[in-house]
Amino acid sequence: YDVLINCTPTFPIDEMSILPGALVMDITSKPKDTAFLLAAISKGCPVIYGYKMFLEQARHQFNYWFS
């Protein structure tokens, strides 16, 4: 896989299954640094934090209603 997204409140897979270099996102926003993202970072993966998804959703909703 090239992209791995976690949509669960737990660590969804074995840490050894995270492929180095895959783009990894965790939908969880609190805490910012989840165990899942920290494991991905330790393998050299670029990560996207859950709060960034919420910010983008809010931006698009604002533009939809007020633009």
mmCIF file of C-alpha atoms in Angstrom:
data_model
loop_
_atom_site.group_PDB
_atom_site.id
_atom_site.type_symbol
_atom_site.label_atom_id
_atom_site.label_comp_id
_atom_site.label_asym_id
_atom_site.label_seq_id
_atom_site.Cartn_x
_atom_site.Cartn_y
_atom_site.Cartn_z
ATOM 1 C CA TYR A 1 0.000 0.000 0.000
ATOM 2 C CA ASP A 2 1.008 3.630 -0.460
ATOM 3 C CA VAL A 3 -1.455 5.173 2.013
ATOM 4 C CA LEU A 4 -2.541 3.878 5.424
ATOM 5 C CA ILE A 5 -5.393 5.576 7.313
ATOM 6 C CA ASN A 6 -6.458 4.679 10.837
ATOM 7 C CA CYS A 7 -10.130 5.362 11.604
ATOM 8 C CA THR A 8 -10.243 3.440 14.892
ATOM 9 C CA PRO A 9 -9.518 4.570 18.459
ATOM 10 C CA THR A 10 -6.919 1.809 18.832
ATOM 11 C CA PHE A 11 -3.712 0.708 17.124
ATOM 12 C CA PRO A 12 -5.262 -1.098 14.127
ATOM 13 C CA ILE A 13 -2.357 -3.285 12.942
ATOM 14 C CA ASP A 14 0.900 -4.750 14.134
ATOM 15 C CA GLU A 15 3.600 -2.065 14.177
ATOM 16 C CA MET A 16 5.814 -4.263 12.010
ATOM 17 C CA SER A 17 3.166 -4.088 9.254
ATOM 18 C CA ILE A 18 3.669 -0.343 8.723
ATOM 19 C CA LEU A 19 5.631 0.013 5.503
ATOM 20 C CA PRO A 20 8.482 2.542 5.536
ATOM 21 C CA GLY A 21 7.695 5.526 3.339
ATOM 22 C CA ALA A 22 3.910 4.988 3.214
ATOM 23 C CA LEU A 23 1.769 8.082 3.815
ATOM 24 C CA VAL A 24 0.051 7.528 7.170
ATOM 25 C CA MET A 25 -2.940 9.366 8.636
ATOM 26 C CA ASP A 26 -4.727 8.931 11.940
ATOM 27 C CA ILE A 27 -8.240 10.362 12.177
ATOM 28 C CA THR A 28 -7.862 10.593 15.968
ATOM 29 C CA SER A 29 -7.168 14.190 16.920
ATOM 30 C CA LYS A 30 -6.531 13.836 20.663
ATOM 31 C CA PRO A 31 -3.803 13.140 21.476
ATOM 32 C CA LYS A 32 -2.086 14.695 18.484
ATOM 33 C CA ASP A 33 0.775 12.182 18.587
ATOM 34 C CA THR A 34 -0.925 8.791 18.770
ATOM 35 C CA ALA A 35 1.041 5.580 19.203
ATOM 36 C CA PHE A 36 0.083 4.742 15.607
ATOM 37 C CA LEU A 37 1.571 7.973 14.227
ATOM 38 C CA LEU A 38 4.670 7.717 16.410
ATOM 39 C CA ALA A 39 5.282 4.196 15.086
ATOM 40 C CA ALA A 40 4.881 5.482 11.514
ATOM 41 C CA ILE A 41 7.259 8.390 12.145
ATOM 42 C CA SER A 42 9.852 5.967 13.552
ATOM 43 C CA LYS A 43 9.699 4.109 10.222
ATOM 44 C CA GLY A 44 10.268 7.285 8.224
ATOM 45 C CA CYS A 45 6.680 7.689 7.050
ATOM 46 C CA PRO A 46 5.216 11.099 6.305
ATOM 47 C CA VAL A 47 2.156 11.567 8.529
ATOM 48 C CA ILE A 48 -1.039 13.606 8.499
ATOM 49 C CA TYR A 49 -2.508 14.464 11.898
ATOM 50 C CA GLY A 50 -6.234 14.073 12.559
ATOM 51 C CA TYR A 51 -6.741 17.718 13.480
ATOM 52 C CA LYS A 52 -5.626 18.728 9.976
ATOM 53 C CA MET A 53 -8.598 16.842 8.520
ATOM 54 C CA PHE A 54 -10.970 18.750 10.799
ATOM 55 C CA LEU A 55 -9.426 22.084 9.813
ATOM 56 C CA GLU A 56 -9.842 21.289 6.112
ATOM 57 C CA GLN A 57 -13.444 20.198 6.638
ATOM 58 C CA ALA A 58 -14.196 23.429 8.485
ATOM 59 C CA ARG A 59 -12.544 25.517 5.775
ATOM 60 C CA HIS A 60 -14.591 23.864 3.037
ATOM 61 C CA GLN A 61 -17.824 24.193 5.033
ATOM 62 C CA PHE A 62 -17.170 27.872 5.687
ATOM 63 C CA ASN A 63 -16.457 28.511 1.997
ATOM 64 C CA TYR A 64 -19.587 26.594 0.989
ATOM 65 C CA TRP A 65 -21.895 28.608 3.247
ATOM 66 C CA PHE A 66 -20.288 32.052 3.105
ATOM 67 C CA SER A 67 -18.723 32.379 -0.337
#
